Amino acid sequence: MGLNIRKAAPEDAGAWITLVKATLGDDHPNKQIYDPAWVAAELGSGLPGNETWVAEDGGKIQASISVLGAVTANENPVCNLGRNLFHPSSHADGSADALLQKLTELAILRRQMCVTRVLASDNAQQLLIEKTGFVCVGFQPLKHITKTREEVLFYVKRARSMSANRLPLSESLPQIGELATAALLHLNIPGAPAIRDGGTGYPLQTDVVVAAASEDDYKAAREAVAPQNPPQEISSNFNWGAGFMRVASTVTLRAMLCSREDKVVAGMLYLYDEQDRCVRIMDGFCTDNLSMGAVLQHVSKAAQAELSAAYVEMDLLASAVKLLISAEQLGFVPAAYLPGFHKVHDGTMDLVKMVKLNQTYSIEHDKLTAHALVIVNVIKHCLQDQSIGVAIINLLRDLELFKGLGDGELRKVARLFTQKLFRPGEKIFGRDDAGNEAYVVMRGQIEILLEENTAPIASMGQGQVFGELSFLDGGKRGAMAIAKQASIVLVMQRPQFFEMTQREPNLGLAVMRNIALELTVRLRRTNAALSTKKSAAVSQLRGDIIEGSSR
């Protein structure tokens, strides 16, 4: 018998499970894939765009690929390939290549872009799909738990000309622009030049109440605001299943609603993938052009604090500049750039997969192709902020100077700091020195003195900021700082800070506002203290006068 490429049927369940064990082993975390009843139902689902194809040789299934349909009907021109199973011998006998060619031919006939995920550890599959014309457009650490938590590459194969109707990217999103340039170059698609639009994100702090809600509550709120036609920013028709094998029965849908004056103004629907221990944001709406950042921040915090999620991810339209900027402020980074993946009334829109990692990661390069490594290195550069020490981020988060900043903004600020160790008695700066640095005490104690060998006028401990007044205007120091004990101090250079404020004006404005508020508080305290001293002196003088007159 020759090679036969065909749709799978329920009676193939046993042979399909045999292929699963040959490729993934018999202890994969998605236990449903070993259940004949579940497999038979999946192979014979009959849902539109939800089908499994197999390569059969001599009665043995050598390879299998599933088309993973969306939960709700949509017009997105995408063929989402998953559950890719290739028997080790299928690469040599050509069955894996033949099956993949068949699926891509079907997608071309349907005028769909193909997208698939490949484990970064699976070099054989990378080579196979690159040979078939797929190109790498994304990379995500921590994506799936198989035997261990593994990295994933995103591959796309185009099915049509995509040079028209490409909107320029905002210059406010340089990381996304860098990834988009690399992905479009791989796809041989001309990109539009970036536009200088002065884009800003949604405020992360606003006067709203954010509360958990049920899926039904979310749907009711979404339907109620539909007449207001809120802008679509999240693409909600991908990634509904759990784990590498995308099993739908192990996900839990949750929601948050955002209210102002008892009126719902924004909301987000998200699922918790118990298999990969991650949160995927599936849908959202905002009617006041203000509150989307606040609800995103609450979902991100709940994912980490309540669900211990390894990461949070969402697919955003490239046109959703405000939400993309807010996501970056909260520590999200681009993990994939997917051109033409979302259908809009007059064409298609590019998508950006944004990911917030909640645990440390490492990138292994030994199993990656040279082609994939181009994208991996771009995203590695985007993720470099993650290497900033967690202790520094936590320290900065608690400072009034950086109040209101998201994790992404804190990482950008943290990159400006260097650590210095000072021995007991060592001078940090002297009186009349130039104020080119600001300091944060990470460990130890620093004393502020007007002159040497005099009593300190202030003592700074862990988490306290000093030297910021002269730092602002570059003027001379009005006092000196000396380490009372062995101390670790974070140091920020004035030129680097003001360079950042030019690149990130909103971030710089937030820090400058906090400095102004802190100085206002100090001034009020000083005035109150002087007023108290003055009142005490006046009272003492009156007492002396009364006592003198009574003699």
XYZ file of C-alpha atoms in Angstrom:
551
model
C 0.000 0.000 0.000
C 1.183 3.530 -0.779
C 1.012 6.673 1.296
C -2.533 7.875 1.924
C -3.321 11.439 3.087
C -6.866 11.653 4.413
C -9.147 13.069 7.063
C -9.175 11.133 10.306
C -12.336 9.421 11.533
C -13.526 8.240 14.978
C -12.396 4.682 14.212
C -8.799 5.967 13.951
C -8.720 6.691 17.697
C -6.634 3.643 18.606
C -4.033 4.217 15.863
C -3.898 7.922 16.705
C -3.200 7.176 20.388
C -0.425 4.807 19.293
C 1.107 7.726 17.352
C 0.762 9.960 20.430
C 2.716 7.476 22.538
C 5.402 7.157 19.858
C 5.886 10.936 19.646
C 4.994 12.339 23.084
C 5.369 9.263 25.283
C 2.718 7.795 27.541
C 2.872 10.401 30.319
C 2.013 13.679 28.595
C 0.196 16.104 30.975
C -2.865 16.340 28.667
C -4.330 13.012 29.811
C -7.374 13.246 27.532
C -5.210 12.434 24.507
C -4.943 8.841 25.795
C -8.718 8.470 26.244
C -10.228 6.586 23.253
C -13.664 8.151 23.769
C -12.300 11.708 23.862
C -10.031 11.083 20.862
C -12.858 9.528 18.822
C -15.060 12.552 19.544
C -12.302 14.934 18.485
C -11.484 13.048 15.291
C -15.134 12.995 14.294
C -16.246 16.376 15.611
C -17.492 17.591 12.234
C -17.217 21.229 13.318
C -16.410 23.678 10.498
C -12.673 24.222 10.240
C -12.051 21.724 13.041
C -10.615 18.611 11.445
C -7.690 16.221 11.790
C -5.681 14.922 8.843
C -3.370 11.924 8.901
C -0.658 10.391 6.740
C -1.200 6.637 6.647
C 1.288 4.141 5.268
C 0.607 0.426 5.279
C -2.292 0.857 7.703
C -0.090 2.738 10.183
C -0.631 6.418 10.953
C 2.780 8.042 10.545
C 1.803 11.690 11.050
C -1.186 13.751 12.130
C -2.074 17.464 12.104
C -5.272 19.070 13.372
C -6.933 22.263 12.163
C -7.959 23.924 15.417
C -11.127 25.870 14.730
C -12.251 28.917 16.705
C -14.895 28.469 19.389
C -17.141 31.025 17.687
C -17.573 31.500 13.953
C -15.330 34.197 12.522
C -13.964 35.462 9.230
C -10.306 35.617 10.281
C -8.244 34.307 7.332
C -6.239 31.897 9.462
C -5.707 28.138 9.415
C -4.505 27.293 12.923
C -2.523 24.044 12.806
C -1.931 22.183 16.051
C -1.524 18.771 17.669
C 1.320 18.200 15.215
C 2.407 14.574 15.640
C 5.235 13.206 13.508
C 6.523 9.694 14.111
C 10.358 9.747 14.130
C 10.373 7.667 10.924
C 7.946 10.032 9.154
C 10.716 12.531 8.445
C 12.738 9.919 6.566
C 9.899 8.278 4.623
C 8.372 11.579 3.454
C 4.968 11.136 5.132
C 5.403 14.139 7.432
C 6.345 16.367 4.484
C 3.441 15.078 2.365
C 0.898 15.705 5.140
C 2.152 19.221 5.767
C 2.068 19.986 2.031
C -1.557 18.787 1.869
C -2.643 21.022 4.750
C -0.938 24.083 3.314
C -2.530 23.442 -0.111
C -5.965 23.336 1.558
C -5.231 26.605 3.355
C -4.186 28.263 0.094
C -7.445 27.130 -1.537
C -9.328 28.623 1.399
C -7.193 31.808 1.130
C -5.957 31.370 4.686
C -2.649 32.036 6.387
C -1.251 28.961 8.135
C 0.102 29.338 11.654
C 1.577 26.691 13.914
C 3.578 26.314 17.110
C 6.784 24.293 17.220
C 8.736 23.404 20.334
C 12.108 25.132 20.308
C 13.636 21.778 21.280
C 12.267 20.048 18.141
C 14.873 20.845 15.510
C 13.553 18.192 13.107
C 10.115 19.826 12.952
C 11.642 23.296 12.546
C 13.586 22.071 9.521
C 10.489 20.315 8.123
C 8.170 23.305 8.199
C 10.842 25.736 7.037
C 11.360 23.439 4.036
C 7.596 23.690 3.384
C 7.765 27.489 3.215
C 6.849 28.459 6.768
C 8.783 31.328 8.345
C 9.377 32.139 11.984
C 7.541 35.220 13.306
C 7.629 34.717 17.069
C 9.142 33.054 20.089
C 7.743 32.586 23.590
C 9.615 31.288 26.639
C 7.671 29.252 29.237
C 4.850 28.579 26.755
C 3.958 24.911 27.302
C 4.496 22.196 29.868
C 5.310 18.874 28.218
C 7.762 16.898 30.341
C 9.197 20.266 31.403
C 8.188 23.839 30.668
C 9.309 24.533 27.105
C 9.845 27.415 24.705
C 7.805 27.669 21.517
C 8.408 29.142 18.067
C 5.537 30.598 16.018
C 5.651 29.860 12.282
C 3.478 31.316 9.513
C 2.962 30.476 5.845
C 1.339 33.180 3.735
C -1.371 32.348 1.242
C -1.887 35.613 -0.651
C -0.457 39.026 -1.388
C -0.384 41.103 1.785
C 1.267 44.325 0.684
C -1.878 46.469 0.706
C -3.623 48.247 3.592
C -0.777 47.831 6.091
C -1.073 50.576 8.713
C 2.131 52.218 9.924
C 3.206 51.274 13.438
C 3.435 53.885 16.155
C 6.946 55.101 17.005
C 5.755 54.857 20.612
C 6.175 51.063 20.293
C 9.837 50.536 19.324
C 10.012 46.927 20.587
C 7.000 45.903 18.500
C 8.439 47.802 15.536
C 11.689 45.844 15.772
C 9.855 42.499 15.838
C 7.462 43.544 13.048
C 10.387 44.496 10.807
C 12.051 41.092 11.298
C 8.808 39.096 10.846
C 7.709 40.977 7.713
C 11.181 40.590 6.241
C 10.956 36.817 6.785
C 7.571 36.840 5.000
C 8.855 39.089 2.208
C 6.088 41.588 2.996
C 6.868 45.304 2.733
C 6.263 47.105 6.004
C 4.887 50.628 6.353
C 7.146 53.264 7.924
C 6.600 54.047 11.592
C 4.476 57.090 12.351
C 5.330 59.665 15.004
C 1.960 59.957 16.709
C 2.943 60.816 20.281
C 0.955 57.792 21.398
C 0.102 57.343 25.067
C -1.364 54.417 26.949
C -4.468 54.183 29.077
C -3.820 55.473 32.608
C -3.053 52.646 35.015
C -4.403 54.608 37.982
C -7.926 55.964 37.639
C -11.022 56.427 39.816
C -12.796 53.179 39.013
C -13.846 50.065 40.887
C -12.604 46.786 39.397
C -14.216 43.540 40.554
C -14.257 39.891 39.530
C -17.307 38.787 37.542
C -18.770 35.654 35.988
C -18.705 34.880 32.289
C -22.452 35.549 32.117
C -22.065 38.928 33.852
C -19.339 39.864 31.376
C -21.430 38.864 28.362
C -24.410 40.846 29.674
C -22.241 43.942 30.223
C -20.650 43.535 26.779
C -24.053 43.290 25.155
C -25.323 46.336 27.059
C -22.544 48.581 25.733
C -22.672 47.197 22.178
C -24.754 50.191 20.924
C -21.840 52.464 21.939
C -19.617 50.521 19.499
C -16.500 50.310 21.695
C -13.310 49.848 19.642
C -12.059 46.311 19.215
C -8.524 45.927 20.551
C -8.251 42.208 21.401
C -8.573 39.364 18.909
C -10.596 36.705 20.670
C -10.779 33.733 18.335
C -7.493 31.957 19.064
C -5.943 29.938 21.882
C -9.056 28.564 23.555
C -7.639 25.137 24.388
C -5.236 24.162 27.161
C -1.697 22.887 26.913
C 0.397 22.002 23.900
C -2.364 19.687 22.639
C -5.070 22.363 23.067
C -7.598 20.425 25.158
C -10.657 22.601 25.726
C -12.034 20.825 28.804
C -9.309 22.006 31.213
C -9.814 25.760 30.934
C -11.802 28.035 33.233
C -13.296 31.302 31.991
C -13.145 34.309 34.305
C -13.880 38.011 33.941
C -13.378 41.420 35.507
C -15.635 44.434 35.155
C -14.630 48.036 35.705
C -17.228 50.526 37.011
C -17.403 54.265 37.573
C -20.353 55.685 39.521
C -22.022 52.249 39.424
C -21.828 52.168 35.626
C -19.784 49.499 33.837
C -17.237 51.214 31.570
C -14.779 48.404 30.775
C -14.258 44.679 31.133
C -12.030 41.746 30.265
C -12.746 38.067 29.699
C -9.875 35.663 30.277
C -9.262 31.974 30.720
C -7.026 30.108 33.110
C -5.155 27.264 31.469
C -4.624 24.730 34.267
C -2.286 22.676 32.094
C 0.258 25.401 31.313
C -0.642 27.450 34.405
C -1.167 30.574 32.349
C -3.789 33.263 31.790
C -4.966 34.190 28.289
C -6.968 37.373 27.839
C -9.636 36.534 25.274
C -11.809 39.640 24.963
C -12.266 43.146 26.300
C -14.182 46.386 25.880
C -13.874 49.993 27.019
C -16.409 52.806 26.592
C -14.726 55.763 28.336
C -11.301 55.754 26.625
C -9.735 55.632 30.099
C -10.273 52.409 32.002
C -8.757 49.626 29.879
C -5.335 50.057 31.507
C -6.794 49.725 34.990
C -8.668 46.503 34.237
C -5.619 45.031 32.468
C -3.520 45.827 35.519
C -6.035 44.081 37.807
C -6.159 40.974 35.602
C -2.353 40.845 35.532
C -2.140 41.131 39.324
C -4.830 38.480 39.849
C -3.026 36.127 37.454
C 0.111 36.313 39.546
C -1.229 36.707 43.085
C -4.329 34.475 42.957
C -3.550 31.935 40.221
C 0.279 31.826 40.388
C 0.264 31.963 36.584
C 3.654 31.570 34.910
C 2.628 34.145 32.326
C -0.233 36.231 30.931
C -0.758 36.542 27.175
C -3.103 38.262 24.733
C -3.393 38.936 21.000
C -3.806 42.670 20.336
C -4.634 44.443 17.101
C -1.676 46.484 15.847
C -4.053 49.464 15.702
C -4.694 49.273 19.483
C -1.851 51.683 20.282
C -3.179 52.782 23.673
C -3.621 49.235 24.969
C -0.282 48.116 23.509
C 1.474 50.960 25.328
C -0.373 50.158 28.573
C 0.642 46.513 28.207
C 4.299 47.511 27.820
C 3.976 49.728 30.904
C 2.773 46.694 32.847
C 5.710 44.546 31.751
C 4.287 42.804 28.667
C 6.662 42.228 25.753
C 5.910 41.257 22.124
C 6.313 37.522 21.508
C 4.991 37.218 17.932
C 3.965 39.469 15.055
C 1.137 37.980 12.968
C 0.373 39.952 9.785
C -3.156 40.005 8.390
C -4.556 37.688 11.070
C -7.671 39.677 12.002
C -10.537 40.423 9.603
C -11.908 43.952 9.654
C -14.671 45.423 7.526
C -12.349 46.690 4.772
C -9.504 44.180 4.924
C -7.266 42.602 7.551
C -5.300 43.847 10.540
C -1.970 42.671 11.964
C -1.870 41.118 15.431
C 0.772 41.348 18.134
C 1.029 38.578 20.715
C 1.967 40.248 24.011
C 3.248 38.231 26.990
C 4.006 39.079 30.614
C 6.345 36.556 32.240
C 5.975 36.010 35.980
C 8.985 33.764 36.486
C 12.586 33.613 35.356
C 13.564 31.936 32.120
C 16.608 30.863 30.137
C 16.946 30.567 26.369
C 18.653 27.516 24.900
C 19.987 27.975 21.369
C 21.423 24.578 20.496
C 18.192 23.198 18.939
C 17.231 26.322 16.960
C 17.695 26.777 13.233
C 19.627 29.809 12.015
C 16.376 31.155 10.543
C 14.497 30.910 13.849
C 17.421 32.376 15.768
C 16.930 35.719 13.989
C 13.503 36.147 15.634
C 14.645 34.654 18.939
C 17.423 37.226 19.225
C 14.987 40.085 18.543
C 12.640 38.891 21.291
C 15.552 38.151 23.598
C 16.478 41.823 23.237
C 12.876 42.788 24.086
C 13.021 40.529 27.137
C 16.318 41.845 28.452
C 14.486 43.984 31.000
C 13.400 40.709 32.634
C 17.013 40.149 33.688
C 16.840 43.100 36.066
C 16.945 41.742 39.614
C 13.565 41.120 41.196
C 14.850 42.641 44.449
C 15.551 45.965 42.701
C 12.116 46.019 41.060
C 10.396 45.288 44.378
C 12.430 48.006 46.086
C 11.550 50.628 43.475
C 7.878 49.638 43.478
C 7.514 50.648 47.122
C 9.106 54.088 46.690
C 6.931 57.195 46.493
C 9.283 58.390 43.742
C 7.996 55.623 41.431
C 4.418 55.371 42.654
C 1.900 54.448 39.955
C 4.435 52.913 37.552
C 3.764 49.480 36.073
C 6.302 46.649 36.135
C 7.391 47.398 32.580
C 8.093 51.029 33.461
C 9.877 50.025 36.665
C 12.183 47.744 34.665
C 13.076 50.599 32.341
C 13.899 52.784 35.346
C 15.797 49.948 37.045
C 18.075 49.631 34.028
C 19.339 53.163 34.766
C 20.640 52.148 38.198
C 23.999 50.635 39.034
C 24.928 49.144 42.402
C 27.771 50.513 44.486
C 29.176 49.183 47.763
C 30.372 51.699 50.360
C 32.473 50.791 53.382
C 31.726 52.238 56.854
C 32.840 55.867 56.964
C 33.242 56.150 53.182
C 32.020 59.389 51.611
C 29.354 59.094 48.917
C 29.404 62.771 47.997
C 30.682 65.947 49.610
C 29.209 69.368 50.177
C 29.480 71.573 47.055
C 29.972 68.507 44.801
C 28.041 68.550 41.500
C 24.639 66.873 41.774
C 24.921 64.440 38.878
C 23.573 61.375 40.706
C 20.534 60.327 42.731
C 20.675 57.433 45.190
C 18.472 54.729 46.700
C 19.618 52.769 49.765
C 19.308 49.068 48.976
C 20.996 47.873 52.175
C 22.719 49.614 55.077
C 22.515 53.140 56.479
C 23.617 56.506 55.083
C 23.984 59.695 57.152
C 23.559 63.225 55.790
C 25.772 65.886 57.432
C 26.322 69.599 56.893
C 29.987 69.352 57.908
C 32.391 66.558 58.799
C 32.457 65.469 62.435
C 29.069 67.052 63.127
C 25.784 65.446 64.100
C 23.848 64.093 61.121
C 20.797 66.051 60.014
C 19.213 62.922 58.522
C 19.726 59.158 58.379
C 18.684 57.089 55.359
C 17.850 53.375 55.536
C 16.679 50.706 53.111
C 14.352 51.995 50.408
C 15.000 55.688 51.047
C 16.041 58.157 48.346
C 18.640 60.889 48.802
C 20.523 63.364 46.639
C 17.542 63.987 44.361
C 17.323 67.780 44.850
C 20.680 68.615 43.264
C 20.038 65.763 40.803
C 17.105 67.694 39.329
C 18.966 70.909 38.459
C 22.571 69.696 38.515
C 23.415 72.247 41.201
C 25.937 71.851 43.996
C 25.249 69.634 46.981
C 24.116 71.413 50.124
C 25.333 68.627 52.423
C 27.508 65.522 52.432
C 26.567 61.815 52.582
C 28.623 59.213 54.441
C 28.007 55.486 54.911
C 27.520 54.768 58.613
C 27.827 51.020 57.958
C 28.618 48.789 54.998
C 25.936 49.783 52.489
C 24.737 48.902 49.000
C 23.403 51.928 47.154
C 21.624 52.146 43.801
C 22.964 55.041 41.749
C 21.250 56.797 38.828
C 23.179 59.157 36.547
C 21.478 62.451 35.658
C 22.261 62.355 31.873
C 20.809 58.834 31.494
C 17.664 59.828 33.380
C 16.963 62.844 31.192
C 17.716 60.819 28.065
C 15.042 58.361 29.195
C 12.545 61.201 29.782
C 13.061 62.305 26.189
C 12.487 58.767 24.882
C 9.613 58.066 27.274
C 8.004 61.445 28.056
C 5.036 59.933 29.914
C 7.310 57.851 32.115
C 9.547 60.850 32.788
C 6.499 63.000 33.573
C 5.239 60.444 36.109
C 8.586 60.368 37.935
C 8.927 64.178 37.885
C 5.369 64.503 39.216
C 6.193 62.151 42.077
C 9.352 64.109 42.869
C 7.338 67.343 42.920
C 4.734 65.803 45.229
C 7.457 64.470 47.550
C 9.133 67.882 47.708
C 5.744 69.479 48.423
C 5.215 67.082 51.333
C 8.684 67.859 52.697
C 8.100 71.609 52.346
C 4.783 71.379 54.181
C 6.446 69.387 56.971
C 9.202 71.970 57.239
C 6.713 74.836 57.305
C 4.639 73.040 59.921
C 7.743 72.437 62.049
C 8.827 76.068 61.738
C 5.299 77.196 62.533
C 5.271 74.994 65.636
C 8.644 76.364 66.747
C 7.484 79.924 66.075
C 4.278 79.372 68.050
C 6.263 77.893 70.914
C 8.661 80.865 70.871
C 5.792 83.356 70.817
C 4.085 81.529 73.674
C 7.332 81.515 75.631
C 7.780 85.257 74.988
C 4.235 85.996 76.118
C 4.813 83.906 79.204
C 7.986 85.835 79.989
C 6.176 89.161 79.524
C 3.291 88.117 81.731
C 5.658 86.774 84.353
C 7.723 89.986 84.213
C 4.679 92.227 84.517
C 3.408 90.329 87.505
C 6.562 90.943 89.482
